[in-house]
Coordinates of C-alpha atoms and ligand atoms in Angstrom, one line a residue:
M1 CA 0.0 0.0 0.0
A2 CA 1.3 3.4 -1.0
G3 CA 2.3 6.5 1.0
P4 CA 2.2 7.7 4.6
V5 CA -1.1 7.2 6.4
R6 CA -3.0 9.8 8.3
R7 CA -4.4 8.1 11.5
G8 CA -7.7 8.6 13.1
T9 CA -9.4 10.5 10.3
R10 CA -12.4 8.4 9.3
N11 CA -14.9 9.9 7.0
V12 CA -17.9 11.2 8.8
P13 CA -21.3 10.5 7.2
G14 CA -22.8 13.8 6.2
R15 CA -19.5 15.4 5.4
S16 CA -19.1 16.6 1.8
Y17 CA -17.8 13.9 -0.6
R18 CA -18.5 16.1 -3.6
R19 CA -14.9 16.2 -4.8
W20 CA -14.6 12.4 -4.8
V21 CA -15.4 11.9 -8.4
I22 CA -13.7 9.3 -10.7
E23 CA -12.3 10.9 -13.8
M24 CA -11.2 8.9 -16.8
R25 CA -9.6 10.8 -19.7
T26 CA -8.9 8.9 -22.9
L27 CA -8.3 5.9 -20.7
T28 CA -6.9 3.1 -22.8
K29 CA -5.7 -0.5 -22.2
R30 CA -4.2 -2.7 -24.8
F31 CA -3.2 -6.3 -24.3
G32 CA -1.0 -7.0 -27.3
E33 CA -3.1 -6.4 -30.4
R34 CA -6.3 -6.3 -28.5
T35 CA -7.7 -3.0 -27.3
A36 CA -9.7 -3.9 -24.1
V37 CA -10.5 -0.3 -23.2
D38 CA -10.6 2.3 -25.9
A39 CA -10.1 6.0 -25.1
L40 CA -12.7 6.1 -22.3
T41 CA -13.5 9.7 -21.2
V42 CA -16.1 9.9 -18.5
T43 CA -16.7 11.4 -15.0
V44 CA -18.3 9.2 -12.5
R45 CA -20.2 11.5 -10.2
S46 CA -20.7 11.5 -6.4
G47 CA -24.1 11.2 -4.8
V48 CA -25.4 8.6 -7.2
V49 CA -25.0 4.9 -7.9
T50 CA -23.5 4.5 -11.4
G51 CA -24.1 1.2 -13.1
F52 CA -21.4 -0.1 -15.4
L53 CA -22.9 -2.4 -18.1
G54 CA -21.6 -4.2 -21.2
P55 CA -21.4 -7.6 -22.7
N56 CA -18.7 -10.2 -21.6
G57 CA -15.3 -8.9 -22.7
A58 CA -16.5 -5.3 -23.1
G59 CA -13.7 -4.1 -20.8
K60 CA -15.5 -3.4 -17.6
S61 CA -13.2 -5.3 -15.2
T62 CA -10.1 -3.9 -17.0
T63 CA -11.5 -0.4 -16.5
L64 CA -12.3 -1.0 -12.8
R65 CA -8.9 -2.6 -12.3
M66 CA -7.3 0.6 -13.6
V67 CA -9.4 2.7 -11.3
L68 CA -8.0 0.6 -8.4
G69 CA -4.4 0.8 -9.6
L70 CA -4.2 -2.9 -10.3
D71 CA -3.7 -2.4 -14.0
L72 CA -1.7 0.4 -15.5
P73 CA -3.2 2.3 -18.5
T74 CA -1.5 1.9 -21.9
A75 CA -2.6 5.6 -22.5
G76 CA -4.7 8.2 -20.9
T77 CA -5.4 8.7 -17.2
V78 CA -7.8 7.8 -14.4
A79 CA -8.0 9.7 -11.1
V80 CA -10.0 9.6 -7.9
A81 CA -10.4 13.0 -6.2
G82 CA -7.8 14.3 -8.7
R83 CA -5.1 11.8 -7.9
R84 CA -4.0 8.5 -9.3
Y85 CA -4.6 5.5 -7.1
A86 CA -0.9 5.1 -6.4
E87 CA -0.7 8.8 -5.2
L88 CA -3.5 8.4 -2.6
D89 CA -2.3 8.8 1.0
A90 CA -4.6 6.3 2.4
P91 CA -6.1 4.3 -0.5
L92 CA -8.5 2.1 1.6
R93 CA -10.0 5.3 3.2
T94 CA -10.6 6.8 -0.2
V95 CA -11.6 3.9 -2.5
G96 CA -13.0 0.5 -1.5
G97 CA -12.7 -2.1 -4.3
V98 CA -14.7 -5.3 -4.7
L99 CA -13.1 -7.5 -7.4
D100 CA -13.1 -11.2 -8.1
P101 CA -13.2 -13.1 -4.7
T102 CA -11.0 -15.9 -6.2
G103 CA -8.2 -13.5 -5.6
L104 CA -8.3 -14.2 -1.8
H105 CA -5.5 -16.3 -0.4
P106 CA -7.3 -19.7 0.3
G107 CA -5.2 -20.5 3.3
R108 CA -5.7 -17.2 5.1
R109 CA -8.4 -16.7 7.8
G110 CA -10.9 -14.0 7.0
A111 CA -10.2 -12.1 10.1
D112 CA -6.4 -12.2 9.5
H113 CA -6.9 -11.0 5.9
L114 CA -8.8 -8.0 7.2
A115 CA -6.4 -7.4 10.1
A116 CA -3.4 -7.3 7.7
L117 CA -5.3 -4.8 5.4
A118 CA -6.2 -2.7 8.4
A119 CA -2.6 -2.6 9.8
S120 CA -1.2 -1.6 6.4
N121 CA -3.7 1.3 6.1
G122 CA -3.5 2.6 9.7
L123 CA -6.9 1.4 10.6
S124 CA -7.9 0.0 14.0
R125 CA -8.6 -3.7 14.9
R126 CA -12.0 -2.5 16.1
R127 CA -12.8 -1.6 12.6
V128 CA -12.2 -5.2 11.5
A129 CA -14.8 -6.4 14.0
E130 CA -17.2 -3.7 12.8
V131 CA -17.0 -4.7 9.1
L132 CA -17.2 -8.4 9.9
D133 CA -20.4 -7.7 11.8
Q134 CA -21.7 -5.5 9.0
V135 CA -21.4 -8.2 6.4
E136 CA -22.5 -10.9 8.9
L137 CA -19.4 -12.9 8.8
T138 CA -18.4 -12.7 12.5
S139 CA -19.3 -16.4 13.2
V140 CA -17.0 -17.6 10.4
A141 CA -14.2 -15.0 10.7
E142 CA -11.7 -17.7 11.9
Q143 CA -12.3 -20.0 8.9
R144 CA -9.8 -20.1 6.0
A145 CA -11.0 -18.2 3.0
G146 CA -10.7 -21.3 0.9
D147 CA -13.2 -23.1 3.1
L148 CA -15.8 -20.3 2.8
S149 CA -18.7 -20.6 0.3
L150 CA -18.7 -18.3 -2.7
G151 CA -21.2 -15.9 -1.2
M152 CA -19.2 -15.8 2.1
R153 CA -16.0 -15.0 0.1
Q154 CA -17.9 -12.3 -1.7
R155 CA -19.0 -10.8 1.7
L156 CA -15.3 -11.0 2.9
V157 CA -14.2 -9.0 -0.2
L158 CA -17.0 -6.5 0.6
A159 CA -15.8 -6.3 4.2
A160 CA -12.3 -5.4 3.0
A161 CA -13.8 -2.7 0.7
L162 CA -15.7 -1.2 3.6
L163 CA -12.8 -1.3 6.1
G164 CA -11.6 2.3 5.5
D165 CA -15.2 3.7 5.4
P166 CA -14.3 5.0 1.9
A167 CA -15.8 7.9 0.0
V168 CA -15.7 5.9 -3.2
L169 CA -16.8 2.3 -3.8
V170 CA -15.9 0.4 -7.0
L171 CA -17.6 -3.0 -7.3
D172 CA -17.1 -5.6 -10.0
E173 CA -20.1 -8.0 -10.1
P174 CA -20.5 -7.9 -6.3
I175 CA -23.9 -9.6 -6.4
N176 CA -22.7 -12.9 -7.8
G177 CA -23.1 -15.6 -5.2
L178 CA -24.9 -13.4 -2.6
D179 CA -28.1 -14.9 -1.1
T180 CA -31.3 -13.0 -1.2
T181 CA -30.7 -11.3 2.1
G182 CA -27.2 -10.3 1.0
V183 CA -28.5 -8.9 -2.3
R184 CA -31.0 -6.7 -0.5
W185 CA -28.5 -5.7 2.1
L186 CA -26.0 -4.7 -0.5
R187 CA -28.6 -2.7 -2.5
T188 CA -29.6 -0.8 0.6
L189 CA -25.9 -0.1 1.5
L190 CA -25.1 1.2 -1.9
R191 CA -28.2 3.4 -2.0
R192 CA -27.3 4.8 1.4
F193 CA -23.7 5.4 0.4
A194 CA -24.9 7.4 -2.6
A195 CA -27.5 9.3 -0.5
E196 CA -24.6 10.3 1.8
G197 CA -22.9 11.9 -1.2
R198 CA -20.4 9.1 -1.8
T199 CA -19.4 7.8 -5.2
V200 CA -20.5 4.2 -6.2
L201 CA -19.5 2.5 -9.5
L202 CA -20.9 -0.9 -9.9
S203 CA -20.8 -3.5 -12.7
S204 CA -23.4 -6.3 -13.0
H205 CA -25.0 -8.4 -15.6
L206 CA -28.2 -8.7 -13.5
M207 CA -30.4 -6.1 -15.2
S208 CA -33.4 -6.2 -12.8
E209 CA -31.0 -5.6 -9.8
M210 CA -29.2 -2.8 -11.7
Q211 CA -32.6 -1.2 -12.5
Q212 CA -33.4 -1.2 -8.7
T213 CA -30.0 0.0 -7.6
A214 CA -28.5 2.5 -10.2
D215 CA -29.4 6.1 -10.9
H216 CA -27.0 6.5 -13.8
L217 CA -25.6 4.1 -16.4
L218 CA -22.4 3.8 -18.3
V219 CA -22.5 1.2 -21.1
L220 CA -19.3 -0.2 -22.6
H221 CA -19.2 -2.0 -25.9
A222 CA -16.0 -3.4 -27.3
G223 CA -14.0 -1.1 -25.1
R224 CA -15.9 2.0 -26.1
L225 CA -18.4 4.0 -24.2
I226 CA -21.8 3.9 -26.0
A227 CA -24.0 5.4 -23.3
D228 CA -23.6 7.8 -20.3
V229 CA -27.2 8.4 -19.3
P230 CA -29.5 8.7 -16.3
M231 CA -31.5 5.5 -15.7
Q232 CA -34.9 7.4 -16.0
Q233 CA -33.9 8.9 -19.3
L234 CA -32.9 5.5 -20.7
L235 CA -36.1 3.8 -19.5
Q236 CA -38.2 6.4 -21.3
Q237 CA -36.9 5.0 -24.5
A238 CA -38.5 1.7 -23.7
R239 CA -41.8 1.0 -25.5
P240 CA -44.4 0.6 -22.7
A241 CA -45.9 -2.9 -22.6
V242 CA -49.3 -3.9 -21.4
A243 CA -50.0 -7.2 -19.7
V244 CA -53.4 -8.7 -20.3
R245 CA -55.1 -11.9 -19.1
S246 CA -58.3 -13.1 -20.8
P247 CA -60.1 -16.4 -21.3
Q248 CA -60.4 -15.4 -25.0
A249 CA -56.7 -14.6 -25.3
E250 CA -56.3 -15.8 -28.9
Q251 CA -59.3 -13.8 -30.1
L252 CA -57.9 -10.8 -28.3
R253 CA -54.5 -11.3 -29.8
R254 CA -56.0 -11.3 -33.4
L255 CA -58.1 -8.2 -32.6
L256 CA -55.1 -6.2 -31.2
T257 CA -52.7 -7.3 -34.0
G258 CA -55.3 -6.0 -36.4
R259 CA -55.0 -2.6 -34.8
G260 CA -51.3 -2.5 -35.3
A261 CA -50.1 -3.8 -31.9
Q262 CA -47.4 -6.4 -31.3
V263 CA -48.8 -9.2 -29.2
V264 CA -47.1 -12.2 -27.8
H265 CA -48.6 -15.1 -25.8
N266 CA -47.3 -15.4 -22.2
G267 CA -49.1 -18.6 -21.3
A268 CA -52.5 -19.9 -22.3
D269 CA -54.5 -16.9 -21.2
A270 CA -51.9 -14.2 -20.9
L271 CA -50.7 -11.7 -23.5
T272 CA -48.0 -9.0 -23.6
V273 CA -48.9 -6.1 -25.8
T274 CA -46.7 -3.3 -27.2
G275 CA -47.8 -0.5 -29.4
L276 CA -51.2 0.2 -27.7
D277 CA -51.6 1.6 -24.2
A278 CA -53.7 -0.1 -21.5
S279 CA -56.8 2.1 -22.0
R280 CA -56.9 1.4 -25.8
V281 CA -56.5 -2.4 -25.1
G282 CA -59.3 -2.3 -22.6
E283 CA -61.6 -0.3 -24.9
A284 CA -60.9 -2.6 -27.8
A285 CA -61.7 -5.7 -25.7
R286 CA -64.9 -4.2 -24.3
A287 CA -66.2 -3.2 -27.8
A288 CA -65.6 -6.8 -29.0
G289 CA -67.2 -8.3 -26.0
I290 CA -64.0 -10.0 -24.8
G291 CA -63.7 -10.4 -21.0
L292 CA -60.5 -9.4 -19.3
H293 CA -59.2 -10.9 -16.0
E294 CA -56.2 -8.5 -15.8
L295 CA -55.0 -5.4 -17.5
R296 CA -52.0 -3.5 -16.4
G297 CA -49.2 -1.3 -17.8
E298 CA -45.8 -2.9 -17.1
Q299 CA -42.7 -1.1 -15.9
P300 CA -40.3 -0.6 -18.7
A301 CA -37.5 -3.1 -18.3
L302 CA -33.9 -2.0 -18.4
E303 CA -33.1 -5.4 -19.9
D304 CA -35.1 -4.6 -23.1
V305 CA -33.6 -1.2 -23.7
Y306 CA -30.1 -2.5 -22.9
L307 CA -30.4 -5.4 -25.4
Q308 CA -31.7 -3.0 -28.1
M309 CA -28.7 -0.7 -27.4
I310 CA -26.2 -3.6 -27.7
A311 CA -27.8 -5.0 -30.8
A312 CA -27.6 -1.5 -32.4
A313 CA -23.9 -1.2 -31.4
D314 CA -23.2 -4.7 -32.8
G315 CA -24.9 -3.6 -36.1
R316 CA -22.8 -0.4 -36.3
R317 CA -19.6 -2.3 -35.7
A318 CA -20.4 -5.0 -38.3
A319 CA -21.3 -2.3 -40.8
A320 CA -18.0 -0.4 -40.0
G321 CA -16.1 -3.7 -40.4
A322 CA -17.7 -4.4 -43.7
A323 CA -17.1 -0.9 -45.1
Ligands
LIG401 N1 -4.7 -9.9 -18.4 C1 -5.2 -10.0 -19.7 N2 -4.4 -10.4 -20.7 C2 -4.9 -10.4 -22.0 N3 -6.2 -10.0 -22.3 C3 -7.0 -9.6 -21.3 C4 -6.5 -9.6 -19.9 N4 -7.5 -9.1 -19.2 C5 -8.6 -8.9 -20.0 N5 -8.2 -9.1 -21.3 C6 -9.1 -9.0 -22.4 O1 -9.6 -7.7 -22.4 C7 -11.0 -7.7 -22.9 C8 -11.8 -7.1 -21.8 O2 -11.9 -8.0 -20.7 P1 -12.7 -7.6 -19.3 O3 -12.4 -8.7 -18.4 O4 -12.3 -6.2 -19.0 O5 -14.2 -7.6 -19.8 P2 -15.5 -7.5 -18.9 O6 -16.3 -6.4 -19.6 O7 -15.2 -7.4 -17.5 O8 -16.2 -8.9 -19.2 P3 -17.1 -9.8 -18.3 O9 -18.5 -9.3 -18.4 O10 -17.0 -11.2 -18.9 O11 -16.6 -9.8 -16.9 C9 -11.3 -9.1 -23.2 O12 -11.1 -9.3 -24.6 C10 -10.3 -9.9 -22.4 O13 -10.0 -11.1 -23.1
LIG402 MG1 -15.5 -8.6 -15.9

């Protein structure tokens, strides 16, 4: 761990974290011929949860590793609060990182892992007990990391990230392996961190979870940023869908299709309709004497908009390659 450490200066909730942004400027990482991250320029703001999306191999982990000083950029810069990770006085107090839990030493006890991190960052032993309690690992703290379940190892990595009560949290697929209680706990923690004004950057492939957790989204595609957009703005692009249940579902499907809607069966008596709003569907059914058991407008799904965005980017890339 780098640099001299200021002791006894934990961040106080409610203090201003506004300057703790993550700034990437033409950030680039090449592995041989392959460009994993391609001139990424973006500012990750404080006070919101920023979701980091992109297909497998898009470059998310490589980007997050560069934020955490674990990979060096080939070109460009990344800074937290205006400084490179290696220049931070007390890295764990500034940035907490959650990366792949397979990186844990399997022979090391959870409590010892945290104690070593605490010692090298000038943090108290008391803080180790606090974070173990926070992630509900106290009872297994003396077990070796290799003997812990996947979800428990994930919690241990989270505990390490929280140790310095950091202003910035960077999390690479932190939900994988967590049980339902853990998923909800983490979502609540990240929302609270953002509400306190801290900076949260989070990657995940779980779109429904991302939709509930993130305020803002960055989407990476083949190393390039293809979206930097508030969640609400993105969801407005989704075509609203209407869920209908009717004992005459097939008759209703033909009726609505005839009026220009796109209709798919969702089981024997259930339909999902796009292209007509709920009131028009209801009116059409009533006029035709078709009974309805259910009629409701569905929440636009991040998954749908995201998949459209990736398909469009795939198309542009294929066209550029063919040209
Ligand atoms: N150490 C490395 N050496 C060579 N290539 C690498 C290395 N790390 C990553 N890559 C390559 O960089 C690209 C981006 O990988 P990265 O792990 O950042 O993607 P990702 O968006 O995190 O994907 P996933 O969703 O699967 O986690 C991939 O093509 C990958 O093969
Ligand atoms: Mg990854």
